Amino acid sequence: MAEEAILGFLESHAEIADSGEFAAQHGIDHNEVVNVIKSLHGFRYIDAQDIKRETWVLTEEGKTYAEAGSPEVQLFLAVPPEGISREELQKRLDPSVFKIGTAQAGKNKWVEMGKQISRKVQHVDDKVKDMLTRIKDGQCIDADNIKALKARKLITPQTWKGYSVKRGPNYAPKRKKAATDLTRENIQRGDWRELEFKEYNFSAKGPPAEGGHIHPLLKVRQQLKNIFLYMGFEEMPTNNFVESSFWNFDALFQPQQHPARDSHDTFFLKVPSTTRELPEDYVERVKRVHESGGYQSRGYGYEWKRDEANKNLLRTHTTAVSTRMLYLLAQKPFEPKKYFSIDRVFRNEAVDRTHLAEFHQIEGLVCDRGLTLGDLIGVLHDFFSRIGMSKLRFKPAYNPYTEPSMEIFSYHEGLGKWVEIGNSGMFRPEMLLPMGLPEDVRVIAWGLSLERPTMILYGIDNIRDLFGHKVDLGLIKKNPICRLGIN
Ligand code: PHE
């Protein structure tokens, strides 16, 4: 509609002098006229020149007076012919109307102000309201009144932008639809000869990239990886979610009757339900340490079943990976090592705001001759202070594969209390010696979830908002970068 009007008008007139007036005369919204002018100008159907005008618009306060009348008139009308006490009048009016109204009506000599307020004139005109209405309708008013309204902060200046328009080099009374692409049909029909092609716009912005956003868990994981690497740790290969019970439990000296090995806690695989191969001589030593001990241990004294060890499962902790790595290490002449991993584990757990059936574990271990609990405490302080947790406390705990074991607590400044952040310990001789590691080799290790620190860092209190099918894609597309205290 605007386009037809503009091109049609220019057919018989040399110029549209003012797009604002043009829009008003043709009953078209000025914004629409401006958009069409920009587009026609782009295709050089028209030439356009900017026009700027200072105009005035009503402030919020100005708008309310344009509706309800100025405060001085509201006040005047609230004063009955016989007069009224100040308190009574104040009760009848909005506080700001009373305050401004008394000042202005007094200045205009409309009312007599004292304890008693009375009218001094019989009738008043609301000039302020009239002027505000005229400004709202785009009409002009004289400079003195503008000054007065501006001083009362009822109007504020605004630059109005429009155009004057003339025919351009490609002017036509009707726009030809430009072709955007040369098609096979254009060539077959031969109409490409007559077609006008749209020019390429090399400065057009491309659509925002939709892919390639990094999830908060991956950002925090990257930071943690960097910290481990700074500390001289090597990453362990964690690319197997499926593990045998042997590597997940038996090799860790976790007895076969242990409740964690129940299907209520662990996901077992139906297909393939068992592992194909295990290192037989090592399996034999693990069986023996469970049944009757050795290495100065009494063992558990039960009949160890190979079938139970063969069962495939989704690994319940990345300590299964650490165990495989320590076993490999034991097959060669001993070398001290520092290893870490950050990857997914699975537990058959009831899902709630802090638990999912799958999560990520961060695990670190140091393997060297003669390490002590003091070394473990030292390395934990070093590690956790790098992620901004420098106040730590430890509590004795139990794991089948570590002795001693310690739960790790950190003082959370925000919550003002100690929160459990991880688990740690020194791997038992019953775990390390059957592998073939030298007798004086000690392994200190710790583990924690990746979700816990990520939720704290990103202020998320329900794990289902962070991970899983209910996660808002907006969170994944837009989340802050993560920089853990890199010292
Ligand atoms: N595997 C333990 C867990 O799943 C963590 C841990 C790792 C504990 C290493 C001690 C040593 O909670």
PDB file of C-alpha atoms in Angstrom, residues 71 74 84 132 198 266 388-389 394:
ATOM      1  CA  PRO A  71      -3.208  18.979  38.938  1.00  0.00           C
ATOM      2  CA  GLN A  74      -8.080  18.931  39.533  1.00  0.00           C
ATOM      3  CA  ILE A  84     -12.740  23.668  52.359  1.00  0.00           C
ATOM      4  CA  LEU A 132      -0.503  18.558  26.110  1.00  0.00           C
ATOM      5  CA  LYS A 198      18.798  -9.057  -7.391  1.00  0.00           C
ATOM      6  CA  THR A 266      23.744 -51.052  39.302  1.00  0.00           C
ATOM      7  CA  GLY A 388      38.452 -22.021  44.810  1.00  0.00           C
ATOM      8  CA  MET A 389      37.885 -24.289  47.816  1.00  0.00           C
ATOM      9  CA  PHE A 394      38.095 -34.539  56.337  1.00  0.00           C
TER      10      PHE A 394
END
